[in-house]
Coordinates of C-alpha atoms and ligand atoms in Angstrom, one line a residue:
M1 CA 0.3 0.2 0.1
T2 CA 0.8 3.9 -0.4
D3 CA 0.0 6.7 0.2
V4 CA -1.1 9.5 -2.1
P5 CA 2.0 12.3 -2.2
D6 CA 1.5 14.5 -0.4
K7 CA 2.6 16.8 -3.2
P8 CA 2.6 15.3 -6.5
S9 CA 4.1 18.7 -7.9
A10 CA 5.1 19.3 -11.6
P11 CA 7.9 21.7 -10.9
S12 CA 8.4 24.4 -13.2
A13 CA 11.8 24.9 -14.4
T14 CA 13.2 27.7 -12.8
G15 CA 16.1 30.0 -13.8
A16 CA 18.5 31.6 -10.6
P17 CA 16.4 34.7 -10.0
G18 CA 18.8 37.5 -10.3
A19 CA 21.7 34.7 -11.9
S20 CA 22.3 36.2 -15.4
S21 CA 24.7 32.6 -16.0
S22 CA 22.8 29.8 -14.4
P23 CA 23.6 25.7 -14.0
S24 CA 25.2 23.8 -17.1
A25 CA 26.0 20.2 -17.0
P26 CA 29.0 19.9 -14.8
G27 CA 32.5 19.8 -16.8
A28 CA 30.9 22.5 -19.9
P29 CA 33.5 24.3 -21.5
S30 CA 34.0 27.9 -19.6
A31 CA 33.0 30.4 -22.3
T32 CA 35.3 31.9 -24.2
G33 CA 35.3 35.4 -26.5
A34 CA 37.5 38.2 -26.7
P35 CA 37.4 40.0 -23.4
G36 CA 36.9 43.3 -24.1
A37 CA 34.9 43.2 -27.4
S38 CA 32.4 45.7 -27.2
S39 CA 29.0 45.7 -29.3
S40 CA 27.4 47.6 -27.3
P41 CA 28.7 50.3 -25.5
S42 CA 26.9 52.0 -22.6
A43 CA 26.9 55.6 -22.2
P44 CA 28.6 56.5 -18.7
G45 CA 27.2 56.3 -15.5
A46 CA 24.3 54.1 -16.9
P47 CA 22.1 52.5 -14.6
S48 CA 23.0 49.1 -13.9
A49 CA 20.4 46.8 -15.8
T50 CA 20.6 43.3 -15.0
G51 CA 18.3 40.9 -16.5
A52 CA 14.9 39.9 -14.7
P53 CA 15.5 37.6 -12.7
G54 CA 15.2 34.5 -14.1
T55 CA 15.2 35.2 -17.9
P56 CA 19.0 34.7 -19.3
S57 CA 20.6 37.0 -21.0
A58 CA 19.8 37.2 -25.0
P59 CA 22.1 36.3 -27.4
G60 CA 24.9 39.0 -28.2
A61 CA 22.4 41.1 -26.0
P62 CA 24.9 44.7 -24.5
T63 CA 24.3 43.4 -20.1
A64 CA 24.6 45.1 -17.2
T65 CA 27.5 48.0 -17.3
G66 CA 28.4 50.0 -14.0
A67 CA 27.1 49.9 -10.8
P68 CA 25.2 52.3 -9.3
G69 CA 26.8 55.1 -8.1
S70 CA 30.0 54.4 -9.8
S71 CA 31.3 56.1 -13.1
R72 CA 32.4 54.7 -16.1
A73 CA 35.9 56.1 -16.4
A74 CA 37.7 57.3 -19.8
G75 CA 39.0 54.2 -20.9
A76 CA 36.9 51.5 -18.9
L77 CA 35.8 49.0 -21.2
P78 CA 32.1 48.5 -21.5
A79 CA 30.2 45.6 -21.0
R80 CA 30.0 42.7 -23.2
A81 CA 27.5 39.6 -22.8
L82 CA 29.0 35.8 -24.0
D83 CA 25.6 34.3 -24.8
R84 CA 26.3 30.4 -24.7
R85 CA 23.1 28.7 -24.2
G86 CA 22.3 26.1 -25.3
A87 CA 23.8 23.5 -22.4
I88 CA 21.2 22.5 -21.1
L89 CA 20.7 21.0 -17.9
G90 CA 17.6 18.7 -17.9
V91 CA 15.9 17.1 -15.1
A92 CA 13.8 14.4 -16.6
T93 CA 11.5 13.5 -13.1
A94 CA 11.7 17.2 -12.4
G95 CA 10.5 18.0 -15.6
A96 CA 12.9 21.2 -15.4
A97 CA 15.7 22.9 -17.6
A98 CA 17.8 25.7 -17.0
V99 CA 19.0 27.7 -20.3
V100 CA 23.2 27.7 -19.5
G101 CA 24.0 32.1 -20.5
T102 CA 27.6 33.3 -19.3
A103 CA 27.7 36.9 -19.2
I104 CA 30.3 39.7 -18.8
H105 CA 29.3 42.5 -16.3
A106 CA 31.8 44.5 -16.0
W107 CA 32.4 47.3 -14.0
N108 CA 35.3 49.8 -13.5
G109 CA 35.0 50.4 -10.1
A110 CA 38.6 50.5 -9.5
S111 CA 39.2 52.8 -12.4
H112 CA 38.6 56.4 -10.3
G113 CA 39.8 59.1 -10.7
G114 CA 40.5 59.7 -14.4
A115 CA 42.4 56.2 -14.7
T116 CA 43.2 55.1 -18.5
G117 CA 44.9 52.0 -18.0
S118 CA 48.0 50.7 -19.3
G119 CA 46.3 49.0 -22.2
R120 CA 47.3 45.3 -21.4
T121 CA 44.2 42.8 -20.3
T122 CA 45.0 40.4 -17.6
E123 CA 42.2 37.0 -17.8
A124 CA 42.3 34.9 -14.3
T125 CA 40.7 31.6 -13.5
V126 CA 39.4 31.5 -10.2
T127 CA 38.2 27.4 -9.1
V128 CA 36.5 27.0 -6.1
K129 CA 38.0 24.1 -3.2
G130 CA 34.6 24.1 -0.9
M131 CA 34.7 27.1 1.1
R132 CA 37.3 29.0 -0.6
F133 CA 38.2 30.6 -3.9
V134 CA 41.0 29.1 -5.4
P135 CA 43.1 31.1 -6.1
D136 CA 42.4 33.7 -3.0
T137 CA 44.3 36.4 -4.3
I138 CA 44.7 37.6 -7.9
D139 CA 47.6 40.4 -7.9
V140 CA 48.1 42.5 -11.5
A141 CA 49.9 45.2 -12.5
S142 CA 48.1 48.6 -12.0
G143 CA 46.6 49.8 -14.2
D144 CA 46.0 46.5 -16.3
R145 CA 42.1 45.8 -17.0
L146 CA 41.6 41.9 -15.1
V147 CA 38.9 40.2 -16.1
I148 CA 38.0 36.7 -14.0
T149 CA 36.7 33.3 -15.6
L150 CA 35.3 31.6 -12.2
E151 CA 34.8 27.4 -12.9
N152 CA 32.4 26.4 -10.2
T153 CA 34.8 23.7 -9.1
G154 CA 32.9 23.4 -5.9
D155 CA 30.0 21.4 -5.3
Q156 CA 27.2 24.0 -5.1
V157 CA 25.8 27.4 -6.7
H158 CA 28.4 30.4 -6.2
D159 CA 28.6 33.7 -7.1
L160 CA 31.4 35.7 -7.6
V161 CA 30.7 39.7 -6.8
L162 CA 33.5 42.4 -6.5
A163 CA 32.8 45.7 -4.5
G164 CA 31.0 47.9 -6.1
G165 CA 28.2 45.3 -7.9
A166 CA 30.1 43.3 -10.8
T167 CA 29.6 39.8 -10.6
T168 CA 29.3 36.6 -12.7
G169 CA 25.5 35.7 -11.7
R170 CA 24.8 32.7 -10.4
V171 CA 26.6 30.1 -11.4
A172 CA 26.0 26.2 -11.3
A173 CA 28.4 23.5 -9.8
G174 CA 30.6 22.0 -12.7
A175 CA 29.6 25.8 -15.0
S176 CA 31.8 28.7 -15.4
A177 CA 31.4 32.6 -15.9
R178 CA 33.5 35.6 -16.7
L179 CA 33.0 38.7 -14.9
D180 CA 35.5 42.0 -16.1
A181 CA 36.5 43.4 -13.3
G182 CA 38.2 46.3 -15.5
V183 CA 40.8 48.6 -15.0
I184 CA 42.9 47.7 -12.2
T185 CA 44.7 50.8 -10.0
G186 CA 44.4 49.5 -6.1
P187 CA 43.0 46.6 -4.0
V188 CA 39.7 45.2 -4.7
E189 CA 37.9 43.0 -3.0
G190 CA 35.2 39.9 -4.2
W191 CA 33.2 38.0 -2.5
C192 CA 30.4 35.1 -2.7
S193 CA 26.9 36.3 -1.8
I194 CA 25.3 33.6 -1.7
A195 CA 24.3 33.8 2.5
G196 CA 26.6 32.3 4.5
H197 CA 29.8 32.3 2.0
R198 CA 31.3 34.8 2.7
A199 CA 31.5 35.0 6.3
Q200 CA 32.6 30.4 5.5
G201 CA 35.9 32.0 3.8
M202 CA 35.0 32.4 0.4
V203 CA 36.7 35.9 -0.2
L204 CA 38.9 37.1 -3.1
R205 CA 41.0 39.3 -2.9
I206 CA 42.7 41.5 -5.7
T207 CA 45.8 43.2 -5.3
A208 CA 47.5 45.5 -8.3
D209 CA 51.4 45.8 -8.0
G210 CA 51.2 43.3 -4.4
R211 CA 50.0 46.4 -3.0
A212 CA 46.5 44.7 -0.8
T213 CA 46.9 46.8 1.8
G214 CA 46.6 50.7 0.9
A215 CA 43.9 53.5 0.2
A216 CA 41.1 51.6 -1.2
Q217 CA 39.5 53.4 -3.4
P218 CA 35.8 55.0 -2.0
S219 CA 33.6 53.1 -4.1
Q220 CA 35.6 50.0 -1.8
A221 CA 36.1 51.6 0.9
A222 CA 31.9 52.3 1.4
T223 CA 31.3 48.7 0.7
G224 CA 30.0 47.3 3.7
H225 CA 30.0 42.9 4.4
G226 CA 26.9 42.1 2.9
G227 CA 26.9 41.5 -0.3
H228 CA 26.5 44.7 -1.9
G229 CA 24.8 45.0 -5.4
G230 CA 25.6 40.7 -5.4
H231 CA 22.3 39.2 -7.5
G232 CA 20.2 37.2 -4.5
A233 CA 22.3 38.9 -1.4
A234 CA 20.4 40.2 1.0
A235 CA 19.4 43.4 0.5
D236 CA 21.3 45.3 2.6
G237 CA 20.3 47.4 5.7
P238 CA 19.8 47.1 9.4
S239 CA 18.3 43.8 10.5
A240 CA 14.2 44.2 11.4
T241 CA 13.3 44.7 14.6
P242 CA 11.3 42.3 16.9
N243 CA 8.5 44.0 18.0
R244 CA 7.5 41.5 20.6
E245 CA 4.1 42.6 21.1
A246 CA 3.1 42.5 17.3
P247 CA -0.3 40.8 16.5
L248 CA -0.2 37.6 14.2
P249 CA -0.4 39.7 10.8
E250 CA -3.7 39.5 8.5
G251 CA -4.5 36.3 6.5
F252 CA -1.6 34.4 8.6
T253 CA -2.0 30.9 9.4
P254 CA 0.0 28.9 12.2
F255 CA 1.5 25.6 11.5
D256 CA -0.6 23.3 12.6
A257 CA 0.6 22.1 15.4
A258 CA -1.8 19.3 15.1
L259 CA -0.6 16.3 14.1
A260 CA -2.6 13.8 12.1
P261 CA -1.8 9.7 12.8
A262 CA 0.1 7.5 11.1
P263 CA -1.4 7.6 7.5
A264 CA -1.9 3.0 6.4
G265 CA 0.1 2.0 4.6
T266 CA 4.2 1.2 4.7
V267 CA 5.5 3.0 2.1
H268 CA 5.0 6.4 1.9
Q269 CA 5.4 8.7 -0.8
H270 CA 6.6 12.5 -0.6
T271 CA 8.2 15.1 -2.9
L272 CA 9.5 18.0 -0.8
T273 CA 9.5 21.1 -3.5
V274 CA 12.8 23.8 -2.2
T275 CA 11.1 27.2 -2.9
E276 CA 13.2 30.1 -1.4
V277 CA 10.0 32.3 -0.7
P278 CA 10.0 35.6 0.0
S279 CA 8.1 37.8 2.7
A280 CA 7.6 34.8 4.7
Y281 CA 6.5 35.7 8.4
V282 CA 8.5 34.6 11.3
G283 CA 7.0 36.6 14.0
A284 CA 7.1 39.6 16.2
G285 CA 6.5 41.4 13.2
V286 CA 8.9 40.9 10.9
T287 CA 9.3 38.8 7.8
Q288 CA 12.0 37.5 6.1
T289 CA 13.1 34.7 3.1
R290 CA 13.0 32.0 3.1
W291 CA 14.7 28.7 2.5
T292 CA 11.6 26.0 2.6
F293 CA 10.4 22.2 1.8
N294 CA 7.1 22.6 -0.6
G295 CA 7.0 26.3 1.0
T296 CA 7.2 26.0 4.4
A297 CA 10.0 26.2 7.3
P298 CA 9.3 23.6 8.5
G299 CA 8.6 21.7 6.3
P300 CA 6.0 18.7 6.4
V301 CA 5.9 16.9 8.9
L302 CA 6.2 13.2 7.9
R303 CA 4.9 10.0 10.1
G304 CA 5.0 6.6 9.5
K305 CA 5.9 3.1 11.6
V306 CA 8.8 1.2 12.2
G307 CA 9.2 -1.4 8.5
D308 CA 7.3 1.4 6.6
T309 CA 9.7 3.1 4.0
F310 CA 9.4 6.7 2.7
E311 CA 10.7 7.4 -0.8
I312 CA 11.6 10.7 -1.2
T313 CA 11.2 13.1 -4.5
L314 CA 13.3 16.1 -3.3
V315 CA 13.1 18.5 -6.3
N316 CA 15.5 22.0 -6.1
N317 CA 13.8 24.7 -7.1
G318 CA 15.2 27.4 -5.2
S319 CA 17.9 29.7 -6.6
M320 CA 21.3 27.8 -4.7
S321 CA 22.0 24.1 -4.2
H322 CA 20.5 22.3 -2.0
S323 CA 20.1 19.2 0.1
I324 CA 18.4 16.6 2.4
D325 CA 19.5 14.2 5.3
F326 CA 16.5 12.0 7.2
H327 CA 18.2 11.6 10.3
A328 CA 15.1 8.7 10.2
G329 CA 16.5 5.9 8.0
I330 CA 20.4 4.6 8.6
V331 CA 21.6 5.4 5.0
S332 CA 25.3 5.8 3.7
P333 CA 25.0 10.1 3.0
D334 CA 27.3 10.1 -0.1
A335 CA 24.6 9.7 -3.1
V336 CA 21.0 10.7 -1.4
M337 CA 22.4 14.3 1.0
R338 CA 24.4 15.4 -1.9
S339 CA 23.9 19.1 -3.0
I340 CA 21.9 19.3 -6.2
N341 CA 21.8 22.6 -8.2
P342 CA 18.7 24.7 -8.9
G343 CA 16.4 22.3 -11.5
E344 CA 17.5 19.3 -10.3
S345 CA 16.4 16.8 -8.5
L346 CA 16.2 13.2 -6.5
V347 CA 15.4 10.1 -5.2
Y348 CA 15.6 9.3 -0.9
S349 CA 15.0 6.0 0.3
F350 CA 14.8 5.0 3.1
T351 CA 13.5 2.3 5.8
A352 CA 12.6 3.1 8.9
E353 CA 14.2 0.8 11.6
H354 CA 13.8 2.8 14.7
A355 CA 11.0 4.5 16.7
G356 CA 11.4 9.0 18.1
I357 CA 10.6 11.9 16.2
W358 CA 13.5 12.2 14.0
L359 CA 15.0 15.8 12.4
Y360 CA 15.2 16.4 8.4
H361 CA 17.2 19.5 6.9
C362 CA 19.1 20.7 4.5
S363 CA 22.8 19.6 4.5
T364 CA 24.5 21.7 2.3
A365 CA 27.2 24.4 3.5
P366 CA 26.7 26.7 5.4
M367 CA 24.2 23.9 7.0
S368 CA 23.7 26.4 9.9
V369 CA 22.5 28.6 7.3
H370 CA 20.5 26.7 5.5
L371 CA 18.8 25.1 8.9
A372 CA 18.0 28.6 10.0
S373 CA 16.2 29.6 7.3
G374 CA 14.2 27.5 7.5
M375 CA 15.2 24.2 5.7
H376 CA 14.0 21.6 8.5
G377 CA 11.6 19.5 9.8
A378 CA 10.6 16.4 10.9
V379 CA 10.2 12.8 10.9
I380 CA 7.6 10.7 13.0
I381 CA 8.3 6.9 13.1
D382 CA 5.0 5.7 15.9
P383 CA 7.3 2.8 19.1
D384 CA 5.0 -0.2 18.9
G385 CA 2.6 -0.2 21.0
L386 CA 2.0 3.5 21.5
A387 CA -0.6 4.7 22.7
G388 CA -3.9 6.8 21.6
V389 CA -4.0 10.1 23.0
D390 CA -7.0 12.5 23.6
R391 CA -4.8 15.4 21.2
E392 CA -1.4 15.6 19.4
Y393 CA 0.2 18.0 18.7
V394 CA 4.5 18.4 17.3
L395 CA 6.1 21.6 18.2
I396 CA 9.6 22.1 16.5
Q397 CA 11.9 24.5 18.2
S398 CA 13.9 26.5 15.8
E399 CA 16.3 29.6 16.3
I400 CA 16.0 32.8 13.4
Y401 CA 18.7 35.0 13.3
L402 CA 17.0 38.7 11.5
G403 CA 18.0 39.8 8.2
P404 CA 17.1 43.6 7.1
E405 CA 13.3 43.4 6.9
G406 CA 11.8 40.6 4.0
G407 CA 16.1 39.7 3.7
V408 CA 17.6 36.8 4.0
T409 CA 19.2 35.1 7.3
D410 CA 22.1 36.7 9.1
A411 CA 24.9 34.3 8.5
D412 CA 27.3 36.3 11.1
K413 CA 24.3 36.1 14.1
V414 CA 24.1 32.1 13.3
A415 CA 27.9 31.8 13.7
A416 CA 27.7 34.4 16.8
K417 CA 24.6 31.6 17.8
A418 CA 22.6 35.1 18.8
P419 CA 19.6 34.6 17.5
D420 CA 16.4 37.0 17.6
L421 CA 13.4 35.2 18.3
M422 CA 13.0 31.7 18.6
C423 CA 10.7 29.6 17.6
F424 CA 7.9 26.6 17.7
N425 CA 7.5 25.3 14.7
G426 CA 8.4 28.6 12.3
A427 CA 6.6 31.6 13.4
A428 CA 7.9 32.9 17.4
F429 CA 4.5 33.5 19.5
Q430 CA 2.5 32.1 17.0
Y431 CA 0.7 29.9 19.3
A432 CA 0.8 32.3 21.8
L433 CA -1.5 34.5 19.7
Q434 CA -3.2 31.4 18.5
P435 CA -3.6 29.0 21.3
L436 CA -2.8 25.5 21.0
K437 CA -6.5 24.1 22.1
A438 CA -7.6 21.3 24.7
R439 CA -10.2 20.5 27.4
P440 CA -10.2 20.0 30.7
G441 CA -9.3 15.7 31.6
E442 CA -7.8 15.5 28.5
R443 CA -4.4 13.3 28.0
V444 CA -2.2 15.4 25.7
R445 CA 0.9 14.2 24.1
F446 CA 3.6 16.4 22.8
W447 CA 6.3 15.5 20.6
V448 CA 9.1 18.3 20.5
M449 CA 12.0 18.3 18.6
D450 CA 15.5 20.8 19.1
A451 CA 16.0 21.9 15.3
G452 CA 18.0 24.3 16.6
P453 CA 20.9 24.4 14.2
S454 CA 22.6 25.3 17.4
L455 CA 20.9 25.8 20.5
P456 CA 18.9 23.3 22.8
T457 CA 15.4 23.4 24.5
S458 CA 14.0 22.5 27.9
F459 CA 10.4 21.8 27.0
H460 CA 8.1 22.5 30.2
V461 CA 4.0 23.3 30.5
V462 CA 3.5 26.2 32.4
G463 CA 1.2 23.9 35.6
L464 CA 1.4 20.4 34.2
Q465 CA 3.6 17.5 34.4
F466 CA 4.6 14.8 32.5
D467 CA 3.3 11.3 33.8
T468 CA 4.9 10.2 30.1
V469 CA 8.6 11.2 28.6
F470 CA 9.7 9.4 25.2
F471 CA 13.1 11.0 25.1
E472 CA 15.1 9.4 22.0
G473 CA 14.0 6.0 21.3
A474 CA 13.2 5.3 25.1
Y475 CA 10.8 5.7 27.6
Q476 CA 12.0 7.6 30.6
L477 CA 8.4 8.0 32.3
G478 CA 5.1 6.2 31.6
G479 CA 4.9 3.6 28.4
P480 CA 3.9 -0.1 27.9
D481 CA 6.5 -0.8 30.5
G482 CA 4.5 1.8 32.8
V483 CA 8.8 2.9 33.9
G484 CA 8.6 5.2 36.7
R485 CA 5.7 3.5 38.0
S486 CA 7.1 1.6 41.0
W487 CA 8.6 5.1 42.4
R488 CA 5.4 7.2 41.2
G489 CA 8.2 9.8 39.2
G490 CA 7.1 12.5 37.5
S491 CA 8.7 15.5 34.9
Q492 CA 9.1 19.1 34.9
A493 CA 10.6 19.1 31.2
L494 CA 12.1 17.5 28.5
G495 CA 16.1 18.5 27.6
L496 CA 17.0 18.4 24.0
Q497 CA 20.2 19.2 21.9
P498 CA 20.1 20.1 18.7
A499 CA 18.1 17.4 16.8
Q500 CA 17.3 15.4 19.3
G501 CA 13.5 14.6 19.7
G502 CA 10.8 12.7 22.0
F503 CA 7.5 12.8 23.5
V504 CA 6.2 14.1 27.1
E505 CA 2.7 13.8 28.4
A506 CA 0.3 15.0 30.6
V507 CA -3.8 15.2 31.3
V508 CA -4.7 18.8 31.5
P509 CA -6.8 19.1 35.1
A510 CA -8.7 22.2 34.9
V511 CA -10.3 25.2 32.7
G512 CA -7.2 27.6 32.2
S513 CA -3.9 29.1 29.8
Y514 CA -1.4 27.0 30.0
A515 CA 2.4 28.3 28.9
V516 CA 4.2 25.7 26.8
V517 CA 7.3 26.8 26.5
T518 CA 11.7 26.5 26.4
H519 CA 12.4 26.7 30.4
A520 CA 16.3 28.4 29.1
F521 CA 13.8 31.6 29.3
A522 CA 15.4 33.7 27.8
D523 CA 14.8 32.1 24.4
M524 CA 11.4 32.0 25.2
E525 CA 11.3 35.9 25.5
K526 CA 12.4 35.3 22.2
G527 CA 9.0 33.4 21.0
A528 CA 9.3 30.1 21.8
M529 CA 6.0 29.7 23.8
A530 CA 3.1 29.1 23.7
I531 CA -0.7 29.0 25.2
L532 CA -2.6 25.8 25.2
K533 CA -5.8 27.0 26.3
A534 CA -8.1 24.3 27.5
S535 CA -11.8 25.1 27.4
E536 CA -14.4 23.5 27.9
Ligands
LIG601 CU1 19.7 24.4 1.5

């Protein structure tokens, strides 16, 4: 028997938003073309006008020119797009295809003050190893024009953005793209603008005549950390400010914490489609761009029994590489947990050998950022003999590290383990404002998962004691064997480290509002709290 797939979606083809260079087949030759050949000069100071999101450059069309605010110096060369459309990344199972286009984005940010340049062009090739550019420093003779070919030899999508705005656009694993850095007269910094990658070390330094430091030119000095000008980078600006008193926004529906029983059948087929969702509500009046499985953070809660098989199709409809790791299965990770490019898919099958509530998450580096951005969920495998209860809820605690309003996760805060908000099921305070329900006398089971990425939880319900505790695969109290009955034991909190889970049960004695919290109170005050509202 087989479950009905919950999302039998035929994913649409997606280009990488903002990417002028889309995925190409691994091993595809890098673009060539005569750097400096200009087909369509642009006017000095023309505003940047890169292709619309997801729209590859038309063949031969001029591509973006000067970054906003940087003026084109005499002698700087105009942009030229080099299109190598035709190499198709075909993914039959996903029905998606991405067109390859490689463009040179010219930028003359290093050509200030009327520098005319030497008339020479230096070509450099940069590859990727893990979270590093190799080489990570390029030295050119001052006055030379620099053209960089980024060969993405890494295992996930990257880009290269230079201070001032020149960019390769997103480059799929195995693909390459070129970037015109303009005439170099002083140090210029570059980086990968995908969230978290710069912080992980993806920085490229361009020096002129070996000068790595010194008089940075105004546009460089003014460029802050955070991917200024980079396609797909977080919007510049200060972090969003949470308002812990904010009501739920109009039209917002909390993640459904009520848990349905495991579906019948022993084979569970699901499609998990990765999408990057702008303007997702994360609580406290703030929205962020969230990276999701099936559009929600957390992703769908899957459920089955010991011995069941799960056949998961992962589809990447995002703009960068993603992947999935199911703790519920025992597998060799190499193939099934690999990162896949936008437009690709993979099938990940496992048999649930052990009971528990198991984390799943994106395992593309930096995992902390992918997980904190919403790419996590739970698989519940019922233990044999699991008793019926009146109500079951699932609460997955996670941390939120705010970027600008509407922006992406702040990778520096993630690294510092300093979240702005804490939440159950993806949005801070949501069940405080829209309480969970119970009736007096009911037995309520809470399945609890700590998705982290980095902080623990101490799950507690004000006014109640747990008479049944199942922690990481075993009953600590209660259950079919009545653990603790002989010494009349009780429990006040379920402590979980990141990626641990379990369930607790309590009987609600009377009408009332029972606060459901992490007893790490600073985290509760950031939003990891709910109300269990008991009424007749
Ligand atoms: Cu991911």
